JSON list of C-alpha atoms in Angstrom, two decimals:
[
{"chain": "A", "resi": 139, "resn": "MET", "atom": "CA", "xyz": [4.14, 3.30, 15.43]},
{"chain": "A", "resi": 140, "resn": "ALA", "atom": "CA", "xyz": [1.85, 6.30, 16.37]},
{"chain": "A", "resi": 141, "resn": "VAL", "atom": "CA", "xyz": [-1.33, 6.97, 14.63]},
{"chain": "A", "resi": 142, "resn": "ALA", "atom": "CA", "xyz": [-4.23, 10.02, 15.32]},
{"chain": "A", "resi": 143, "resn": "ALA", "atom": "CA", "xyz": [-6.17, 8.81, 17.93]},
{"chain": "A", "resi": 144, "resn": "ALA", "atom": "CA", "xyz": [-9.44, 10.07, 16.75]},
{"chain": "A", "resi": 145, "resn": "ALA", "atom": "CA", "xyz": [-8.30, 9.14, 13.27]},
{"chain": "A", "resi": 146, "resn": "MET", "atom": "CA", "xyz": [-11.03, 6.63, 11.75]},
{"chain": "A", "resi": 147, "resn": "GLY", "atom": "CA", "xyz": [-10.01, 5.71, 8.13]},
{"chain": "A", "resi": 148, "resn": "PRO", "atom": "CA", "xyz": [-9.44, 7.14, 5.01]},
{"chain": "A", "resi": 149, "resn": "SER", "atom": "CA", "xyz": [-13.44, 8.24, 4.57]},
{"chain": "A", "resi": 150, "resn": "ALA", "atom": "CA", "xyz": [-12.83, 10.40, 8.13]},
{"chain": "A", "resi": 151, "resn": "LEU", "atom": "CA", "xyz": [-10.00, 12.39, 6.01]},
{"chain": "A", "resi": 152, "resn": "GLY", "atom": "CA", "xyz": [-12.58, 14.18, 3.58]},
{"chain": "A", "resi": 153, "resn": "GLN", "atom": "CA", "xyz": [-10.83, 12.69, 0.69]},
{"chain": "A", "resi": 154, "resn": "SER", "atom": "CA", "xyz": [-12.15, 13.33, -2.35]},
{"chain": "A", "resi": 155, "resn": "GLY", "atom": "CA", "xyz": [-11.95, 11.67, -5.96]},
{"chain": "A", "resi": 156, "resn": "PRO", "atom": "CA", "xyz": [-9.75, 12.99, -8.73]},
{"chain": "A", "resi": 157, "resn": "GLY", "atom": "CA", "xyz": [-9.55, 16.71, -9.68]},
{"chain": "A", "resi": 158, "resn": "SER", "atom": "CA", "xyz": [-7.52, 19.04, -11.90]},
{"chain": "A", "resi": 159, "resn": "MET", "atom": "CA", "xyz": [-4.22, 17.70, -12.57]},
{"chain": "A", "resi": 160, "resn": "ALA", "atom": "CA", "xyz": [-1.38, 20.46, -12.09]},
{"chain": "A", "resi": 161, "resn": "PRO", "atom": "CA", "xyz": [1.43, 20.06, -14.45]},
{"chain": "A", "resi": 162, "resn": "TRP", "atom": "CA", "xyz": [3.81, 17.46, -13.04]},
{"chain": "A", "resi": 163, "resn": "CYS", "atom": "CA", "xyz": [7.23, 18.08, -12.21]},
{"chain": "A", "resi": 164, "resn": "SER", "atom": "CA", "xyz": [6.06, 22.42, -11.31]},
{"chain": "A", "resi": 165, "resn": "VAL", "atom": "CA", "xyz": [5.95, 23.43, -7.64]},
{"chain": "A", "resi": 166, "resn": "THR", "atom": "CA", "xyz": [2.14, 24.97, -6.68]},
{"chain": "A", "resi": 167, "resn": "SER", "atom": "CA", "xyz": [2.15, 28.39, -5.25]},
{"chain": "A", "resi": 168, "resn": "GLY", "atom": "CA", "xyz": [0.57, 27.21, -1.97]},
{"chain": "A", "resi": 169, "resn": "PRO", "atom": "CA", "xyz": [-1.27, 24.50, 0.00]},
{"chain": "A", "resi": 170, "resn": "THR", "atom": "CA", "xyz": [-4.57, 22.56, -1.40]},
{"chain": "A", "resi": 171, "resn": "ARG", "atom": "CA", "xyz": [-7.73, 22.60, -0.54]},
{"chain": "A", "resi": 172, "resn": "TYR", "atom": "CA", "xyz": [-7.22, 18.70, 0.89]},
{"chain": "A", "resi": 173, "resn": "VAL", "atom": "CA", "xyz": [-3.90, 20.06, 2.40]},
{"chain": "A", "resi": 174, "resn": "LEU", "atom": "CA", "xyz": [-5.58, 22.81, 4.39]},
{"chain": "A", "resi": 175, "resn": "GLY", "atom": "CA", "xyz": [-8.64, 20.29, 5.31]},
{"chain": "A", "resi": 176, "resn": "MET", "atom": "CA", "xyz": [-5.92, 17.75, 6.64]},
{"chain": "A", "resi": 177, "resn": "GLN", "atom": "CA", "xyz": [-4.14, 20.62, 8.43]},
{"chain": "A", "resi": 178, "resn": "GLU", "atom": "CA", "xyz": [-7.82, 21.30, 10.16]},
{"chain": "A", "resi": 179, "resn": "LEU", "atom": "CA", "xyz": [-8.49, 18.04, 11.19]},
{"chain": "A", "resi": 180, "resn": "PHE", "atom": "CA", "xyz": [-4.86, 17.38, 12.60]},
{"chain": "A", "resi": 181, "resn": "ARG", "atom": "CA", "xyz": [-5.23, 20.34, 15.00]},
{"chain": "A", "resi": 182, "resn": "GLY", "atom": "CA", "xyz": [-8.61, 19.75, 16.07]},
{"chain": "A", "resi": 183, "resn": "HIS", "atom": "CA", "xyz": [-7.20, 16.18, 16.88]},
{"chain": "A", "resi": 184, "resn": "SER", "atom": "CA", "xyz": [-3.79, 16.77, 17.71]},
{"chain": "A", "resi": 185, "resn": "LYS", "atom": "CA", "xyz": [-3.42, 14.08, 20.67]},
{"chain": "A", "resi": 186, "resn": "THR", "atom": "CA", "xyz": [-1.68, 10.61, 19.73]},
{"chain": "A", "resi": 187, "resn": "ARG", "atom": "CA", "xyz": [-1.00, 7.37, 21.04]},
{"chain": "A", "resi": 188, "resn": "GLU", "atom": "CA", "xyz": [1.23, 4.70, 20.15]},
{"chain": "A", "resi": 189, "resn": "PHE", "atom": "CA", "xyz": [0.48, 0.94, 19.45]},
{"chain": "A", "resi": 190, "resn": "PRO", "atom": "CA", "xyz": [3.32, -1.55, 19.09]},
{"chain": "A", "resi": 191, "resn": "ALA", "atom": "CA", "xyz": [3.53, -3.11, 16.12]},
{"chain": "A", "resi": 192, "resn": "HIS", "atom": "CA", "xyz": [6.65, -4.65, 15.10]},
{"chain": "A", "resi": 193, "resn": "SER", "atom": "CA", "xyz": [10.10, -5.24, 16.17]},
{"chain": "A", "resi": 194, "resn": "ALA", "atom": "CA", "xyz": [11.97, -3.22, 14.45]},
{"chain": "A", "resi": 195, "resn": "LYS", "atom": "CA", "xyz": [10.94, -0.20, 12.27]},
{"chain": "A", "resi": 196, "resn": "VAL", "atom": "CA", "xyz": [7.95, -0.09, 10.13]},
{"chain": "A", "resi": 197, "resn": "HIS", "atom": "CA", "xyz": [8.06, 0.18, 6.16]},
{"chain": "A", "resi": 198, "resn": "SER", "atom": "CA", "xyz": [4.77, 0.75, 5.09]},
{"chain": "A", "resi": 199, "resn": "VAL", "atom": "CA", "xyz": [0.85, 1.54, 6.40]},
{"chain": "A", "resi": 200, "resn": "ALA", "atom": "CA", "xyz": [-2.18, 0.97, 4.80]},
{"chain": "A", "resi": 201, "resn": "TRP", "atom": "CA", "xyz": [-5.98, 0.61, 5.46]},
{"chain": "A", "resi": 202, "resn": "SER", "atom": "CA", "xyz": [-8.05, -1.76, 4.62]},
{"chain": "A", "resi": 203, "resn": "CYS", "atom": "CA", "xyz": [-11.05, -0.51, 1.82]},
{"chain": "A", "resi": 204, "resn": "ASP", "atom": "CA", "xyz": [-13.73, -0.17, 4.27]},
{"chain": "A", "resi": 205, "resn": "GLY", "atom": "CA", "xyz": [-11.96, 1.46, 6.67]},
{"chain": "A", "resi": 206, "resn": "ARG", "atom": "CA", "xyz": [-12.36, -1.30, 9.71]},
{"chain": "A", "resi": 207, "resn": "ARG", "atom": "CA", "xyz": [-8.12, -2.31, 9.97]},
{"chain": "A", "resi": 208, "resn": "LEU", "atom": "CA", "xyz": [-4.99, -1.22, 9.24]},
{"chain": "A", "resi": 209, "resn": "ALA", "atom": "CA", "xyz": [-1.54, -2.65, 8.51]},
{"chain": "A", "resi": 210, "resn": "SER", "atom": "CA", "xyz": [1.43, -2.44, 8.53]},
{"chain": "A", "resi": 211, "resn": "GLY", "atom": "CA", "xyz": [4.66, -4.19, 7.25]},
{"chain": "A", "resi": 212, "resn": "SER", "atom": "CA", "xyz": [8.23, -3.84, 9.07]},
{"chain": "A", "resi": 213, "resn": "PHE", "atom": "CA", "xyz": [11.88, -4.92, 8.31]},
{"chain": "A", "resi": 214, "resn": "ASP", "atom": "CA", "xyz": [11.11, -7.35, 10.95]},
{"chain": "A", "resi": 215, "resn": "LYS", "atom": "CA", "xyz": [9.87, -9.15, 8.16]},
{"chain": "A", "resi": 216, "resn": "THR", "atom": "CA", "xyz": [6.32, -9.60, 8.99]},
{"chain": "A", "resi": 217, "resn": "ALA", "atom": "CA", "xyz": [2.95, -7.87, 8.73]},
{"chain": "A", "resi": 218, "resn": "SER", "atom": "CA", "xyz": [0.37, -6.82, 11.59]},
{"chain": "A", "resi": 219, "resn": "VAL", "atom": "CA", "xyz": [-2.99, -6.20, 11.30]},
{"chain": "A", "resi": 220, "resn": "PHE", "atom": "CA", "xyz": [-5.18, -4.02, 13.20]},
{"chain": "A", "resi": 221, "resn": "LEU", "atom": "CA", "xyz": [-9.00, -3.40, 14.08]},
{"chain": "A", "resi": 222, "resn": "LEU", "atom": "CA", "xyz": [-10.63, -0.12, 14.48]},
{"chain": "A", "resi": 223, "resn": "GLU", "atom": "CA", "xyz": [-12.76, 0.06, 17.66]},
{"chain": "A", "resi": 224, "resn": "LYS", "atom": "CA", "xyz": [-14.12, 3.45, 18.15]},
{"chain": "A", "resi": 225, "resn": "ASP", "atom": "CA", "xyz": [-11.48, 5.81, 19.04]},
{"chain": "A", "resi": 226, "resn": "ARG", "atom": "CA", "xyz": [-8.49, 2.99, 19.60]},
{"chain": "A", "resi": 227, "resn": "LEU", "atom": "CA", "xyz": [-6.57, 0.18, 17.29]},
{"chain": "A", "resi": 228, "resn": "VAL", "atom": "CA", "xyz": [-6.51, -3.79, 18.55]},
{"chain": "A", "resi": 229, "resn": "LYS", "atom": "CA", "xyz": [-4.21, -5.84, 16.87]},
{"chain": "A", "resi": 230, "resn": "GLU", "atom": "CA", "xyz": [-5.49, -8.44, 15.26]},
{"chain": "A", "resi": 231, "resn": "ASN", "atom": "CA", "xyz": [-2.93, -11.00, 14.20]},
{"chain": "A", "resi": 232, "resn": "ASN", "atom": "CA", "xyz": [1.17, -10.68, 13.12]},
{"chain": "A", "resi": 233, "resn": "TYR", "atom": "CA", "xyz": [1.53, -12.24, 9.41]},
{"chain": "A", "resi": 234, "resn": "ARG", "atom": "CA", "xyz": [4.84, -14.06, 9.17]},
{"chain": "A", "resi": 235, "resn": "GLY", "atom": "CA", "xyz": [6.36, -16.13, 6.26]},
{"chain": "A", "resi": 236, "resn": "HIS", "atom": "CA", "xyz": [8.58, -13.39, 4.22]},
{"chain": "A", "resi": 237, "resn": "GLY", "atom": "CA", "xyz": [12.70, -14.33, 4.58]},
{"chain": "A", "resi": 238, "resn": "ASP", "atom": "CA", "xyz": [13.24, -10.42, 4.67]},
{"chain": "A", "resi": 239, "resn": "SER", "atom": "CA", "xyz": [11.97, -6.86, 5.04]},
{"chain": "A", "resi": 240, "resn": "VAL", "atom": "CA", "xyz": [8.34, -6.06, 4.49]},
{"chain": "A", "resi": 241, "resn": "ASP", "atom": "CA", "xyz": [8.86, -2.91, 2.27]},
{"chain": "A", "resi": 242, "resn": "GLN", "atom": "CA", "xyz": [5.31, -2.70, 0.94]},
{"chain": "A", "resi": 243, "resn": "LEU", "atom": "CA", "xyz": [1.96, -3.50, 1.48]},
{"chain": "A", "resi": 244, "resn": "CYS", "atom": "CA", "xyz": [-1.33, -2.59, 0.29]},
{"chain": "A", "resi": 245, "resn": "TRP", "atom": "CA", "xyz": [-5.48, -3.91, 0.34]},
{"chain": "A", "resi": 246, "resn": "HIS", "atom": "CA", "xyz": [-7.96, -5.36, -2.35]},
{"chain": "A", "resi": 247, "resn": "PRO", "atom": "CA", "xyz": [-9.14, -2.24, -3.54]},
{"chain": "A", "resi": 248, "resn": "SER", "atom": "CA", "xyz": [-13.23, -3.60, -2.83]},
{"chain": "A", "resi": 249, "resn": "ASN", "atom": "CA", "xyz": [-12.51, -6.79, -0.93]},
{"chain": "A", "resi": 250, "resn": "PRO", "atom": "CA", "xyz": [-11.39, -6.12, 2.71]},
{"chain": "A", "resi": 251, "resn": "ASP", "atom": "CA", "xyz": [-10.14, -9.34, 3.86]},
{"chain": "A", "resi": 252, "resn": "LEU", "atom": "CA", "xyz": [-6.90, -9.54, 1.23]},
{"chain": "A", "resi": 253, "resn": "PHE", "atom": "CA", "xyz": [-3.62, -7.76, 1.18]},
{"chain": "A", "resi": 254, "resn": "VAL", "atom": "CA", "xyz": [-0.74, -8.41, -0.57]},
{"chain": "A", "resi": 255, "resn": "THR", "atom": "CA", "xyz": [3.18, -7.83, 0.49]},
{"chain": "A", "resi": 256, "resn": "ALA", "atom": "CA", "xyz": [6.31, -6.97, -1.31]},
{"chain": "A", "resi": 257, "resn": "SER", "atom": "CA", "xyz": [9.47, -8.05, 0.04]},
{"chain": "A", "resi": 258, "resn": "GLY", "atom": "CA", "xyz": [13.29, -8.26, -0.10]},
{"chain": "A", "resi": 259, "resn": "ASP", "atom": "CA", "xyz": [13.10, -12.14, -0.51]},
{"chain": "A", "resi": 260, "resn": "LYS", "atom": "CA", "xyz": [11.56, -11.65, -4.05]},
{"chain": "A", "resi": 261, "resn": "THR", "atom": "CA", "xyz": [8.06, -12.49, -3.63]},
{"chain": "A", "resi": 262, "resn": "ILE", "atom": "CA", "xyz": [4.83, -11.35, -2.59]},
{"chain": "A", "resi": 263, "resn": "ARG", "atom": "CA", "xyz": [2.43, -12.86, -0.82]},
{"chain": "A", "resi": 264, "resn": "ILE", "atom": "CA", "xyz": [-1.37, -12.78, -0.70]},
{"chain": "A", "resi": 265, "resn": "TRP", "atom": "CA", "xyz": [-3.00, -12.87, 2.60]},
{"chain": "A", "resi": 266, "resn": "ASP", "atom": "CA", "xyz": [-6.41, -13.29, 4.02]},
{"chain": "A", "resi": 267, "resn": "VAL", "atom": "CA", "xyz": [-7.34, -11.99, 7.42]},
{"chain": "A", "resi": 268, "resn": "ARG", "atom": "CA", "xyz": [-10.24, -14.39, 7.93]},
{"chain": "A", "resi": 269, "resn": "THR", "atom": "CA", "xyz": [-8.15, -17.41, 8.08]},
{"chain": "A", "resi": 270, "resn": "THR", "atom": "CA", "xyz": [-5.13, -15.58, 9.19]},
{"chain": "A", "resi": 271, "resn": "LYS", "atom": "CA", "xyz": [-3.28, -17.53, 6.68]},
{"chain": "A", "resi": 272, "resn": "CYS", "atom": "CA", "xyz": [-1.30, -16.58, 3.69]},
{"chain": "A", "resi": 273, "resn": "ILE", "atom": "CA", "xyz": [-3.12, -17.87, 0.26]},
{"chain": "A", "resi": 274, "resn": "ALA", "atom": "CA", "xyz": [-0.88, -17.29, -2.63]},
{"chain": "A", "resi": 275, "resn": "THR", "atom": "CA", "xyz": [3.08, -16.90, -2.75]},
{"chain": "A", "resi": 276, "resn": "VAL", "atom": "CA", "xyz": [4.01, -15.48, -6.38]},
{"chain": "A", "resi": 277, "resn": "ASN", "atom": "CA", "xyz": [8.32, -15.37, -6.88]},
{"chain": "A", "resi": 278, "resn": "THR", "atom": "CA", "xyz": [9.69, -12.42, -8.68]},
{"chain": "A", "resi": 279, "resn": "LYS", "atom": "CA", "xyz": [12.78, -11.77, -10.46]},
{"chain": "A", "resi": 280, "resn": "GLY", "atom": "CA", "xyz": [14.14, -8.82, -7.58]},
{"chain": "A", "resi": 281, "resn": "GLU", "atom": "CA", "xyz": [14.22, -7.35, -4.40]},
{"chain": "A", "resi": 282, "resn": "ASN", "atom": "CA", "xyz": [10.78, -5.84, -4.42]},
{"chain": "A", "resi": 283, "resn": "ILE", "atom": "CA", "xyz": [10.18, -2.58, -2.55]},
{"chain": "A", "resi": 284, "resn": "ASN", "atom": "CA", "xyz": [6.98, -1.07, -3.97]},
{"chain": "A", "resi": 285, "resn": "ILE", "atom": "CA", "xyz": [3.38, -2.72, -4.84]},
{"chain": "A", "resi": 286, "resn": "CYS", "atom": "CA", "xyz": [-0.26, -1.48, -5.46]},
{"chain": "A", "resi": 287, "resn": "TRP", "atom": "CA", "xyz": [-3.19, -3.61, -6.67]},
{"chain": "A", "resi": 288, "resn": "SER", "atom": "CA", "xyz": [-5.15, -2.10, -9.67]},
{"chain": "A", "resi": 289, "resn": "PRO", "atom": "CA", "xyz": [-9.03, -0.71, -9.26]},
{"chain": "A", "resi": 290, "resn": "ASP", "atom": "CA", "xyz": [-10.44, -3.75, -10.73]},
{"chain": "A", "resi": 291, "resn": "GLY", "atom": "CA", "xyz": [-8.78, -6.13, -8.86]},
{"chain": "A", "resi": 292, "resn": "GLN", "atom": "CA", "xyz": [-7.43, -7.90, -11.34]},
{"chain": "A", "resi": 293, "resn": "THR", "atom": "CA", "xyz": [-3.72, -7.14, -11.21]},
{"chain": "A", "resi": 294, "resn": "ILE", "atom": "CA", "xyz": [-1.14, -6.42, -8.70]},
{"chain": "A", "resi": 295, "resn": "ALA", "atom": "CA", "xyz": [1.82, -4.40, -9.83]},
{"chain": "A", "resi": 296, "resn": "VAL", "atom": "CA", "xyz": [5.23, -4.55, -7.67]},
{"chain": "A", "resi": 297, "resn": "GLY", "atom": "CA", "xyz": [8.26, -3.05, -8.46]},
{"chain": "A", "resi": 298, "resn": "ASN", "atom": "CA", "xyz": [11.88, -4.43, -7.71]},
{"chain": "A", "resi": 299, "resn": "LYS", "atom": "CA", "xyz": [14.85, -2.47, -7.11]},
{"chain": "A", "resi": 300, "resn": "ASP", "atom": "CA", "xyz": [15.87, -3.33, -10.67]},
{"chain": "A", "resi": 301, "resn": "ASP", "atom": "CA", "xyz": [13.62, -0.60, -11.24]},
{"chain": "A", "resi": 302, "resn": "VAL", "atom": "CA", "xyz": [11.84, -3.72, -12.80]},
{"chain": "A", "resi": 303, "resn": "VAL", "atom": "CA", "xyz": [7.89, -3.46, -12.44]},
{"chain": "A", "resi": 304, "resn": "THR", "atom": "CA", "xyz": [5.78, -6.95, -12.79]},
{"chain": "A", "resi": 305, "resn": "PHE", "atom": "CA", "xyz": [1.88, -7.15, -13.58]},
{"chain": "A", "resi": 306, "resn": "ILE", "atom": "CA", "xyz": [0.67, -10.43, -12.07]},
{"chain": "A", "resi": 307, "resn": "ASP", "atom": "CA", "xyz": [-2.65, -11.56, -12.65]},
{"chain": "A", "resi": 308, "resn": "ALA", "atom": "CA", "xyz": [-4.44, -11.59, -9.45]},
{"chain": "A", "resi": 309, "resn": "LYS", "atom": "CA", "xyz": [-6.67, -14.50, -10.39]},
{"chain": "A", "resi": 310, "resn": "THR", "atom": "CA", "xyz": [-3.93, -16.85, -11.39]},
{"chain": "A", "resi": 311, "resn": "HIS", "atom": "CA", "xyz": [-0.76, -15.28, -10.08]},
{"chain": "A", "resi": 312, "resn": "ARG", "atom": "CA", "xyz": [1.08, -15.48, -13.09]},
{"chain": "A", "resi": 313, "resn": "SER", "atom": "CA", "xyz": [3.00, -12.91, -14.65]},
{"chain": "A", "resi": 314, "resn": "LYS", "atom": "CA", "xyz": [0.98, -11.22, -17.22]},
{"chain": "A", "resi": 315, "resn": "ALA", "atom": "CA", "xyz": [3.84, -8.54, -18.13]},
{"chain": "A", "resi": 316, "resn": "GLU", "atom": "CA", "xyz": [6.86, -6.60, -16.92]},
{"chain": "A", "resi": 317, "resn": "GLU", "atom": "CA", "xyz": [8.96, -3.59, -17.78]},
{"chain": "A", "resi": 318, "resn": "GLN", "atom": "CA", "xyz": [12.26, -2.67, -17.22]},
{"chain": "A", "resi": 319, "resn": "PHE", "atom": "CA", "xyz": [12.54, 1.08, -16.85]},
{"chain": "A", "resi": 320, "resn": "LYS", "atom": "CA", "xyz": [16.37, 3.09, -17.41]},
{"chain": "A", "resi": 321, "resn": "PHE", "atom": "CA", "xyz": [15.26, 5.92, -14.30]},
{"chain": "A", "resi": 322, "resn": "GLU", "atom": "CA", "xyz": [14.88, 5.05, -10.46]},
{"chain": "A", "resi": 323, "resn": "VAL", "atom": "CA", "xyz": [11.01, 3.71, -9.77]},
{"chain": "A", "resi": 324, "resn": "ASN", "atom": "CA", "xyz": [10.13, 4.86, -6.89]},
{"chain": "A", "resi": 325, "resn": "GLU", "atom": "CA", "xyz": [5.94, 4.47, -6.28]},
{"chain": "A", "resi": 326, "resn": "ILE", "atom": "CA", "xyz": [3.39, 3.06, -8.52]},
{"chain": "A", "resi": 327, "resn": "SER", "atom": "CA", "xyz": [-0.33, 3.64, -8.78]},
{"chain": "A", "resi": 328, "resn": "TRP", "atom": "CA", "xyz": [-3.27, 3.38, -11.13]},
{"chain": "A", "resi": 329, "resn": "ASN", "atom": "CA", "xyz": [-5.95, 6.53, -11.39]},
{"chain": "A", "resi": 330, "resn": "ASN", "atom": "CA", "xyz": [-9.53, 5.35, -9.90]},
{"chain": "A", "resi": 331, "resn": "ASP", "atom": "CA", "xyz": [-10.50, 4.83, -13.83]},
{"chain": "A", "resi": 332, "resn": "ASN", "atom": "CA", "xyz": [-8.23, 1.86, -14.10]},
{"chain": "A", "resi": 333, "resn": "ASN", "atom": "CA", "xyz": [-6.56, 3.10, -17.27]},
{"chain": "A", "resi": 334, "resn": "MET", "atom": "CA", "xyz": [-4.13, 5.02, -16.41]},
{"chain": "A", "resi": 335, "resn": "PHE", "atom": "CA", "xyz": [-0.15, 3.74, -14.17]},
{"chain": "A", "resi": 336, "resn": "PHE", "atom": "CA", "xyz": [1.31, 6.15, -12.52]},
{"chain": "A", "resi": 337, "resn": "LEU", "atom": "CA", "xyz": [5.28, 6.06, -11.12]},
{"chain": "A", "resi": 338, "resn": "THR", "atom": "CA", "xyz": [7.01, 8.58, -9.53]},
{"chain": "A", "resi": 339, "resn": "ASN", "atom": "CA", "xyz": [10.92, 8.38, -10.14]},
{"chain": "A", "resi": 340, "resn": "GLY", "atom": "CA", "xyz": [14.50, 9.47, -9.29]},
{"chain": "A", "resi": 341, "resn": "ASN", "atom": "CA", "xyz": [14.38, 12.93, -11.40]},
{"chain": "A", "resi": 342, "resn": "GLY", "atom": "CA", "xyz": [11.61, 14.47, -9.50]},
{"chain": "A", "resi": 343, "resn": "CYS", "atom": "CA", "xyz": [8.98, 13.50, -11.87]},
{"chain": "A", "resi": 344, "resn": "ILE", "atom": "CA", "xyz": [5.72, 11.54, -12.38]},
{"chain": "A", "resi": 345, "resn": "ASN", "atom": "CA", "xyz": [5.68, 9.24, -15.61]},
{"chain": "A", "resi": 346, "resn": "ILE", "atom": "CA", "xyz": [2.21, 8.23, -17.01]},
{"chain": "A", "resi": 347, "resn": "LEU", "atom": "CA", "xyz": [1.84, 5.32, -18.87]},
{"chain": "A", "resi": 348, "resn": "ARG", "atom": "CA", "xyz": [-1.76, 4.00, -20.40]}
]
């Protein structure tokens, strides 16, 4: 796993809040202000450093909400967490328990100690970096490939290879609802206001659900 040596987490990348949305499934005429800013940032910090994380390919990485930790999920069935110290990442812990590859993970939107992993073993697991243990395992109906945590922290959405998205209560760890889609679902996410849900599909479009 290689990351920019001077990377300081999401806050250092100049990210801003949601702006106006261009029509979906269209091609813009040129790079956005954000893309130009990112290009300028990496031109000034073009050195890279590799940090050993896993014994197999890495499928997912994500920063904690406070920008202090970077988690990665791998085909080797584990998740790793690194602590950011100045200009380097120091491996903090390795998390084992899944019976298949960890295909995606994400952090709690406001609690920097919790993250959740989605695996092909038909479970999701919630981990606490303070105890380095799994605090909840939730069985799902299919092989999971994508996951996201709602901005209010109350719901975890997980999608599987059969294009079923399940909404799980983050406190009770029980399913609240599930939706079967008739198209390929590749990525899922809420907006920051927590009132819309986005799906990217295999037809090259983004579906927006209320």
